[in-house]
XYZ file of C-alpha atoms in Angstrom:
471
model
C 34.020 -9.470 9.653
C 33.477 -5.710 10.939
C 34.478 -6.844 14.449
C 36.631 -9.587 15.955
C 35.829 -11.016 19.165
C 38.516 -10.719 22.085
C 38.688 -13.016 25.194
C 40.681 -11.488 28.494
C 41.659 -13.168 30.527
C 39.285 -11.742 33.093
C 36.494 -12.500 30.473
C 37.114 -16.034 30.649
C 37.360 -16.239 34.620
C 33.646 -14.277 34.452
C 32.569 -16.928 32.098
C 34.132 -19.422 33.980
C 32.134 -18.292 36.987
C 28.982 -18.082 35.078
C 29.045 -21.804 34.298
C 29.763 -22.557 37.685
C 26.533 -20.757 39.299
C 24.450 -22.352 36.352
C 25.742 -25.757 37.295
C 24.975 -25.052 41.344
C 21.505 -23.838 40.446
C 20.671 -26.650 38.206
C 22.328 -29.380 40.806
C 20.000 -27.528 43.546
C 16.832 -26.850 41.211
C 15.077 -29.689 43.103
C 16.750 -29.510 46.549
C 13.968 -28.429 48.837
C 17.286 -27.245 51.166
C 18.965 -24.948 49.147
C 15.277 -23.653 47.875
C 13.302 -22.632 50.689
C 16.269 -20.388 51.696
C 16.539 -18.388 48.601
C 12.634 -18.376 48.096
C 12.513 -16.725 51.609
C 15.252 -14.126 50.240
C 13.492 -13.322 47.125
C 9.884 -13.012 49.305
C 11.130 -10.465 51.207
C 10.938 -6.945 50.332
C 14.375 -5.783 51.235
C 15.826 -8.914 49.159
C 14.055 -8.635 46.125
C 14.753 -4.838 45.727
C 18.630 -5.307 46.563
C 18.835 -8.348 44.388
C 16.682 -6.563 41.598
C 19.423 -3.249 42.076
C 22.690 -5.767 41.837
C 21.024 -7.317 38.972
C 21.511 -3.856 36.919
C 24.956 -3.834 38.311
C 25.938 -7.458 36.997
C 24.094 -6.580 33.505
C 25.938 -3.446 32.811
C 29.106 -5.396 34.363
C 28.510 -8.512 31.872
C 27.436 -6.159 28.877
C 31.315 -4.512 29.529
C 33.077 -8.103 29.704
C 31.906 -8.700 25.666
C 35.087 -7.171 24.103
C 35.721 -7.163 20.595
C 38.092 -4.998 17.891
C 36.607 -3.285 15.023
C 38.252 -3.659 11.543
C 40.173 -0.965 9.804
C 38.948 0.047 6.846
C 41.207 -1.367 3.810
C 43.399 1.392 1.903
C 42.752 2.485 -1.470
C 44.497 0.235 -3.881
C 45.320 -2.658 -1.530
C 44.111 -6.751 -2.832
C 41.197 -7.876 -1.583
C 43.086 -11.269 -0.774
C 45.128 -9.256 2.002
C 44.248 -10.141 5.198
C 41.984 -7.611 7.217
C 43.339 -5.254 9.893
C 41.872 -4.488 13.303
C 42.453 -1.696 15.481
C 44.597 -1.791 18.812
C 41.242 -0.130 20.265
C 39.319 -3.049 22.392
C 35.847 -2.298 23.015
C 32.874 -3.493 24.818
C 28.816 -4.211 24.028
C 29.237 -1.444 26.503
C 30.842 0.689 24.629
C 28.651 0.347 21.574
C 25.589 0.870 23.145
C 27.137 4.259 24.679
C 28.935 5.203 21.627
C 27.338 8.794 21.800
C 28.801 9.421 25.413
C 32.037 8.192 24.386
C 32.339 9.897 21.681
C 30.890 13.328 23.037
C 34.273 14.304 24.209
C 34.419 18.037 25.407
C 37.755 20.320 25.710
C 38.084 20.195 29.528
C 35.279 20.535 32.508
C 31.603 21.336 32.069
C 28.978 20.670 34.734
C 26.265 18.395 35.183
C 23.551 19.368 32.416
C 25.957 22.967 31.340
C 25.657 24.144 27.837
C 29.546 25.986 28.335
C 32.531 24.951 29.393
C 33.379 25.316 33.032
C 36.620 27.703 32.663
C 36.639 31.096 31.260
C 38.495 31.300 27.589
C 39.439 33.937 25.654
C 37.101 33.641 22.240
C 36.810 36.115 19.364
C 33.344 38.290 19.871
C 30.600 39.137 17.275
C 32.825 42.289 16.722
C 35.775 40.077 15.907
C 37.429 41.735 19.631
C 38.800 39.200 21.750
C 36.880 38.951 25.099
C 37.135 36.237 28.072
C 34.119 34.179 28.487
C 33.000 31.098 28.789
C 32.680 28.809 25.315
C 29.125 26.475 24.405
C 30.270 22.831 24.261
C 30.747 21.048 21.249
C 28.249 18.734 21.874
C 26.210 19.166 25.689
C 23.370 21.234 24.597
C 24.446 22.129 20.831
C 21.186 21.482 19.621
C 20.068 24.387 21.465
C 19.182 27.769 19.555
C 19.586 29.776 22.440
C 20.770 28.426 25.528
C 18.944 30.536 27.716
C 15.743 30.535 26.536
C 15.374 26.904 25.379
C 17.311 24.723 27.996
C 14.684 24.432 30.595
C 12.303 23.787 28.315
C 14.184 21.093 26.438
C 15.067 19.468 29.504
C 11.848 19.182 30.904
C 10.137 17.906 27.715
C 13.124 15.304 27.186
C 13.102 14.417 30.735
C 9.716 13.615 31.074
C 9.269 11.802 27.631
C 11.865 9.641 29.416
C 10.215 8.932 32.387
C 6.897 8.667 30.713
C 8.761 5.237 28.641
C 10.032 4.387 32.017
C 6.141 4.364 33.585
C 4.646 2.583 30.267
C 7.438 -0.101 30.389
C 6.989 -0.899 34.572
C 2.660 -1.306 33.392
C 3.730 -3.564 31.099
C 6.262 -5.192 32.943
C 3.252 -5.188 35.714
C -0.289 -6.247 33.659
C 2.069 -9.492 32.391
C 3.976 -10.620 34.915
C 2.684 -8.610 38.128
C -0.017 -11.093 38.849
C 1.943 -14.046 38.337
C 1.843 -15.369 42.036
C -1.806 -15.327 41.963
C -2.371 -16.653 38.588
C -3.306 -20.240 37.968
C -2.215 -19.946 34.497
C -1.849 -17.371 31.835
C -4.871 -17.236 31.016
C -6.116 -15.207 34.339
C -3.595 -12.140 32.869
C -6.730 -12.051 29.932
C -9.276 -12.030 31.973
C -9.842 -15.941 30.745
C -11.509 -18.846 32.972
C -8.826 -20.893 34.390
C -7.447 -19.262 36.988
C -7.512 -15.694 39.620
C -5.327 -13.394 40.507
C -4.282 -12.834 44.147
C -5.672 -9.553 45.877
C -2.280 -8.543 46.777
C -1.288 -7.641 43.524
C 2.547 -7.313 41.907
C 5.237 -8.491 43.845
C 7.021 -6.271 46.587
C 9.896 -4.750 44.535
C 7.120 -3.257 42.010
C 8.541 -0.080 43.771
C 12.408 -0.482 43.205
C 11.665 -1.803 39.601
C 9.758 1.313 38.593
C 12.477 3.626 40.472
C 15.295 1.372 37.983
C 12.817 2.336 34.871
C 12.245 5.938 35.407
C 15.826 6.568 35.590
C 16.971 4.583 32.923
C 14.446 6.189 30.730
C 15.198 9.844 31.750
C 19.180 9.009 31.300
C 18.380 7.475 27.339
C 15.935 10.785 26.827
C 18.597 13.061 28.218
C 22.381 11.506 27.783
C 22.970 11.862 24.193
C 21.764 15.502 24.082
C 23.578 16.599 27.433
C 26.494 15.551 29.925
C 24.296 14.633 32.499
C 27.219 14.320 34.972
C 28.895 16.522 33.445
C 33.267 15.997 31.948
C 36.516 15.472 33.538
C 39.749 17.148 33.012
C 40.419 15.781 29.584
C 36.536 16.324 28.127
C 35.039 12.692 28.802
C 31.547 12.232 29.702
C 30.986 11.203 33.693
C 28.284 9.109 33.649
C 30.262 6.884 30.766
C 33.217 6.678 33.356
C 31.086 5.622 36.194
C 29.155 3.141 34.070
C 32.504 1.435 32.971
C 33.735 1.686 36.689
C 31.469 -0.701 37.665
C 32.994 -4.011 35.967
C 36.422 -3.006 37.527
C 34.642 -2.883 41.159
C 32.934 -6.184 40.533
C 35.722 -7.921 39.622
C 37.786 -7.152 42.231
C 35.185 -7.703 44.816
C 34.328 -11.250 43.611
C 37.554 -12.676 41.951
C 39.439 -11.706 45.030
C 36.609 -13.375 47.163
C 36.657 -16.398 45.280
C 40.764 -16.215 45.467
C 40.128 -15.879 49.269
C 37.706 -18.333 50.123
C 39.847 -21.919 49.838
C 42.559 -20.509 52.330
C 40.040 -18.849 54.516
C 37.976 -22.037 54.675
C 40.472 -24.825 54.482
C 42.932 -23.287 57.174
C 40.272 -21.361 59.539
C 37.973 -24.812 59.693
C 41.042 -27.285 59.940
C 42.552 -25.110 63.004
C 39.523 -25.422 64.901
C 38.491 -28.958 64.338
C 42.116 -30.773 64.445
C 43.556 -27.798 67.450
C 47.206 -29.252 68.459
C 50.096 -28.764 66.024
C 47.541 -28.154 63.283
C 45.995 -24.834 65.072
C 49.572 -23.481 66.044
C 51.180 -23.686 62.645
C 47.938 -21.791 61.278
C 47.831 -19.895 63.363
C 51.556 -18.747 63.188
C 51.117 -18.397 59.657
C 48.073 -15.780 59.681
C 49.554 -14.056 62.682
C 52.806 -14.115 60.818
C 50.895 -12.639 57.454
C 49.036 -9.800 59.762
C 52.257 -8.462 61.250
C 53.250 -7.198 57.821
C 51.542 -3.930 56.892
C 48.830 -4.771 54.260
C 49.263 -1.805 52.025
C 53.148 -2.452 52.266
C 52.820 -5.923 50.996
C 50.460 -4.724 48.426
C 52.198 -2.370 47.260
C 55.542 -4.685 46.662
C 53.597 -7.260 45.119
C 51.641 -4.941 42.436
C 55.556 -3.193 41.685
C 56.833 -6.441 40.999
C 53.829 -7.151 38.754
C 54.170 -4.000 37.126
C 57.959 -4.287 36.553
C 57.479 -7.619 35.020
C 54.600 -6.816 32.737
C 56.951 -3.904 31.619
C 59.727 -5.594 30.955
C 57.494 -8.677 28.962
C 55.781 -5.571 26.942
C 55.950 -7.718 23.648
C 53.767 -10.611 25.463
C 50.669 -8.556 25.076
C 48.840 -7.901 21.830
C 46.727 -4.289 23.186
C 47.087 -1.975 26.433
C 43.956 -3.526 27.385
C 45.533 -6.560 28.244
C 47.982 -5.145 29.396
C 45.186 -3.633 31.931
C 43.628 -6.530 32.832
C 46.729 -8.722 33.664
C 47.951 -6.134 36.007
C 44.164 -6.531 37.524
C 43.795 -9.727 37.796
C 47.223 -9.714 39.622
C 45.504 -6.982 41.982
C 42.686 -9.669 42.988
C 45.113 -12.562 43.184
C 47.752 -10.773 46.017
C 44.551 -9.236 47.613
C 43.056 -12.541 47.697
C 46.271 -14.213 49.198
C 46.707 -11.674 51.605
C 43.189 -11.336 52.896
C 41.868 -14.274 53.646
C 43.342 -14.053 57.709
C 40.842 -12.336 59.117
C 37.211 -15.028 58.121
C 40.194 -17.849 58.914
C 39.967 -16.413 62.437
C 36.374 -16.401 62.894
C 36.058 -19.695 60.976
C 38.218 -21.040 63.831
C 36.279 -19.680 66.810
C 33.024 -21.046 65.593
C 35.182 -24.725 64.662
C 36.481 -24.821 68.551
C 32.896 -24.280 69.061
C 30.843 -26.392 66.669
C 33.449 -29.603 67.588
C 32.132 -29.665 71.168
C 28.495 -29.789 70.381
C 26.416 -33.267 70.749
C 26.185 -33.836 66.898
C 29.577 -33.659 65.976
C 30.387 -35.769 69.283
C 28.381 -38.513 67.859
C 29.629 -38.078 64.841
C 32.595 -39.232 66.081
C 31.509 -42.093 67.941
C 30.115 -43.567 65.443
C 32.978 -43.523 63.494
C 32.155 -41.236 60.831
C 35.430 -39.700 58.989
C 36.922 -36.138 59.900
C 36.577 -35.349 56.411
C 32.597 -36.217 56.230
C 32.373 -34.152 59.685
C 33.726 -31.242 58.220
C 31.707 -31.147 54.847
C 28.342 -32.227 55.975
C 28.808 -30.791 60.043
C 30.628 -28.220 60.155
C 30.345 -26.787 56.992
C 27.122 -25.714 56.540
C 27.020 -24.339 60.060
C 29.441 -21.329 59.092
C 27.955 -20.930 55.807
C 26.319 -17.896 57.159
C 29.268 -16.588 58.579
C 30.843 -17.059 55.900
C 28.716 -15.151 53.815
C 27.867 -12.179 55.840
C 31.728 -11.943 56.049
C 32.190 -12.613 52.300
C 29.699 -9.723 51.188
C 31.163 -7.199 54.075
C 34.729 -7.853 52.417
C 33.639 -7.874 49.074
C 32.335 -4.259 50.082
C 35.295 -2.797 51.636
C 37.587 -4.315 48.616
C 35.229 -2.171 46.247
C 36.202 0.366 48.380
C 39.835 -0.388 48.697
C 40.566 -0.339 44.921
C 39.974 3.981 45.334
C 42.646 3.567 48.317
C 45.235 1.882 46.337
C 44.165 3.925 43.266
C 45.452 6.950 44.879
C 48.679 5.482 46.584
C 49.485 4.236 42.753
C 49.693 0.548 43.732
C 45.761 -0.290 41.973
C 44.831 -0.721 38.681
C 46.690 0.303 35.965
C 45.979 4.192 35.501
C 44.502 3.659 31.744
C 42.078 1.633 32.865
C 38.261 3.228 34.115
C 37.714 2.130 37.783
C 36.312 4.129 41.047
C 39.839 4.941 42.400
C 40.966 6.114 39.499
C 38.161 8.663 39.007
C 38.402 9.768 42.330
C 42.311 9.878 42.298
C 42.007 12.355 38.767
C 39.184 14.322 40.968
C 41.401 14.767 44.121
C 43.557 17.690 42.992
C 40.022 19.625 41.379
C 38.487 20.121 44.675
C 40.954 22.642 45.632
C 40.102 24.930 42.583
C 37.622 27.729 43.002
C 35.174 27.118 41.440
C 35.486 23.315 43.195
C 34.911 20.522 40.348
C 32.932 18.005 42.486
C 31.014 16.029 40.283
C 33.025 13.497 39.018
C 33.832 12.630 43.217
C 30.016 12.854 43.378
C 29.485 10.237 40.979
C 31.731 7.568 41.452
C 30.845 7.983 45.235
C 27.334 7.468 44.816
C 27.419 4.224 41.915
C 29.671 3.256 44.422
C 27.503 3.386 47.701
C 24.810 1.888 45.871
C 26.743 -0.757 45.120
C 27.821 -1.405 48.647
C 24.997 -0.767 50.550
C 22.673 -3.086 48.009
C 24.969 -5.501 48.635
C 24.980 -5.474 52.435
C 21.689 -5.537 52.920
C 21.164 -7.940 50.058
C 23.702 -10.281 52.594
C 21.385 -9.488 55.601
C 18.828 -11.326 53.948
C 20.631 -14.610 52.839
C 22.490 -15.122 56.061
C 18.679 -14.540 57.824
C 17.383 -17.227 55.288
C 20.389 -19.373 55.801
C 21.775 -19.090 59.509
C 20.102 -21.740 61.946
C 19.884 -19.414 64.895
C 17.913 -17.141 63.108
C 15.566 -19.755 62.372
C 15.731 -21.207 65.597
C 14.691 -17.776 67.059
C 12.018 -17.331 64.639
């Protein structure tokens, strides 16, 4: 075999949480309940587009979760019987499909779409004399003749070839599928008797699909002939970093929400359906928690990860998994430490729910606390739940950069947001300021967050009962 497949140990949690969303959605394929709520979501305009925009961000997520090792090639004179060696190198489908960004590596800085490096070096001149000036890349723009003359000109036609694929793949994309809400069958897309398209046309997020196209095609036309983000310190290309960021973000947004979620629900819903001794010793325990500083506790934790991991160096076969233990024990102490705050609310809307007529009855007619609180109560937090879910899944995306640049996050060899901005922190003090690689990983990462947000808007619209009371 030319490559050997590798399992993390993160890879097998995102599996694990694959299988578990394919089981819900089959379980709930006919369930009327659980449908009309997400068929409402994906109606809308604003939850289509954000779900269509955190689709991309899973994909290139799930593409970098497929690790394997490549094979070394076998030394001159060695038996064939001898069994084959891999590198230490773990890779991703990622990886392979960006293989000319990560291999484009520069000597140091170069800006977004530059043909030279960023810093003045001293190079020998036509007249063999030594002069300062700034030296062409080694691969952004080598293709080019004469930088001058033909870069605009290159870009433009590369550029727009790319965006013309873009446009031809959304028509397709739109003359098959576009009329499918209108169609009868599949015959209507030929023009065939047997059915009619609707009048309105493609679906709503036609718009954010093209918009998804068009830059996708203008990044394949343009990435392997130019940084199009431009290189960090050490010569790497930017838009490969922030591309590989994203499966660090999503991990630690959902593994440490799904590490969260038992205590937050099991404690915040028991405290404010049982109240007595029950409530106080919850609530002594969050309150307890929340008195320690949270970046303190953190910070101890992920040390005393880090010092064990060290010292058990021989327990792990590559630095990658190395890497990924030290990040899954990231999401597992943020997990345990913030689950306090939705415990809280979960409790204020328990005190609540427990006085209301249904749950009363409930009760009188004998029905257990532990039916109450699955088929009651339960579903009448989802949507707090979930709004609060999304919002902290957001802010831990944005607390891995925090902890990045303390130290205390992931481990420094591995890609993430923090990490990019912590190597881009010291650069903006330089004249000329190096701001791209900040630029980048702020933007993948707002995109990320606010898609996300609003995406949450939606579902707790299509799932809270007040809002459909209201309505």
């Amino acid at each position: 075999m030319l490559i050997k497949p590798v399992l993390l140990w993160s890879d097998a949690l995102i599996l694990l949480l694959l299988a578990s969303v394919g089981l819900l959605v089959w379980l709930a394929r006919n369930n009327d309940t659980f449908r009309a709520p997400w068929r409402q979501v994906m109606r809308s305009r604003m939850g289509s587009s954000t779900a269509l925009i955190l689709s991309v961000y899973i994909g290139i997520g799930l593409l970098d979760s497929l690790h394997y090792v490549e094979r070394l090639p076998t030394p001159a004179g060695q038996p064939a019987s001898q069994p084959a060696q891999y590198s230490g190198e773990v890779l991703s489908a990622l990886d392979a499909l960006l293989k000319p960004l990560r291999e484009n590596v520069e000597k140091t800085y170069s800006a977004p779409f530059a043909t030279h490096l960023y810093a003045k070096e001293t190079v020998l001149g036509p007249n063999g004399r030594e002069t300062r000036d700034y030296p062409r890349l080694q691969h952004g723009g080598a293709h080019l003749a004469d930088p001058e003359r033909d870069f605009w000109a290159d870009v433009s036609e590369r550029a727009g070839l790319g965006l013309l694929g873009g446009w031809v793949v959304w028509l397709l994309w739109r003359s098959w599928f576009g009329c499918r809400n209108g169609c009868q069958n599949s015959g209507a897309r030929f023009g065939l008797p047997g059915g009619a398209c609707s009048a309105t046309g493609p679906p709503r997020r036609n718009f954010t699909l093209l918009v998804i196209l068009l830059t996708i095609g203008a990044l394949l036309a343009l990435a392997p002939h130019y940084h199009v983000l431009g290189t960090d310190k050490v010569g790497q290309d930017v838009l490969y970093l922030s591309l590989k960021s994203i499966r660090t973000g999503l991990l630690i947004g959902s593994l440490t929400t799904l590490i969260m979620l038992p205590f937050a629900l099991t404690l915040g819903i028991a405290a404010g359906y049982f109240g007595g001794r029950i409530d106080d010793a919850i609530q002594y325990l969050y309150t307890t928690l929340n008195s320690i500083p949270g970046v303190l506790l953190i910070a101890a934790a992920v040390l005393v990860v880090q010092v064990q991991i060290e010292t058990h160096a021989e327990l792990f076969e590559t630095a990658a998994a190395r890497s990924d233990v030290r990040l899954l024990a990231l999401c597992a102490i943020l997990g345990v430490t913030g689950w306090t705050g939705l415990a809280r609310l979960l409790r204020a809307e328990a005190l609540k729910l427990r006085e209301l007529e249904f749950v009363q009855a409930a009760r009188a007619f004998g029905v257990t606390d532990a039916r109450i609180l699955l088929r009651h109560l339960l579903p009448n937090v989802m949507h707090l739940v979930l709004i609060t879910v999304v919002i902290d899944f957001s802010g831990l995306v944005l607390a891995e950069a925090v902890l990045s640049y303390v130290g205390v996050g992931v481990d420094p060899g591995m890609i993430s947001f923090g990490n990019m901005i912590n190597g881009a922190r010291l650069e903006l003090a330089r004249e000329p300021v190096v701001w791209w690689q900040l630029a980048a990983a702020f933007v993948f990462m707002f995109v990320l967050v606010l898609a996300a947000n609003l995406f949450a808007d939606q579902v707790r619209d299509a799932l809270d009962p007040k809002s459909k009371e209201r309505a």
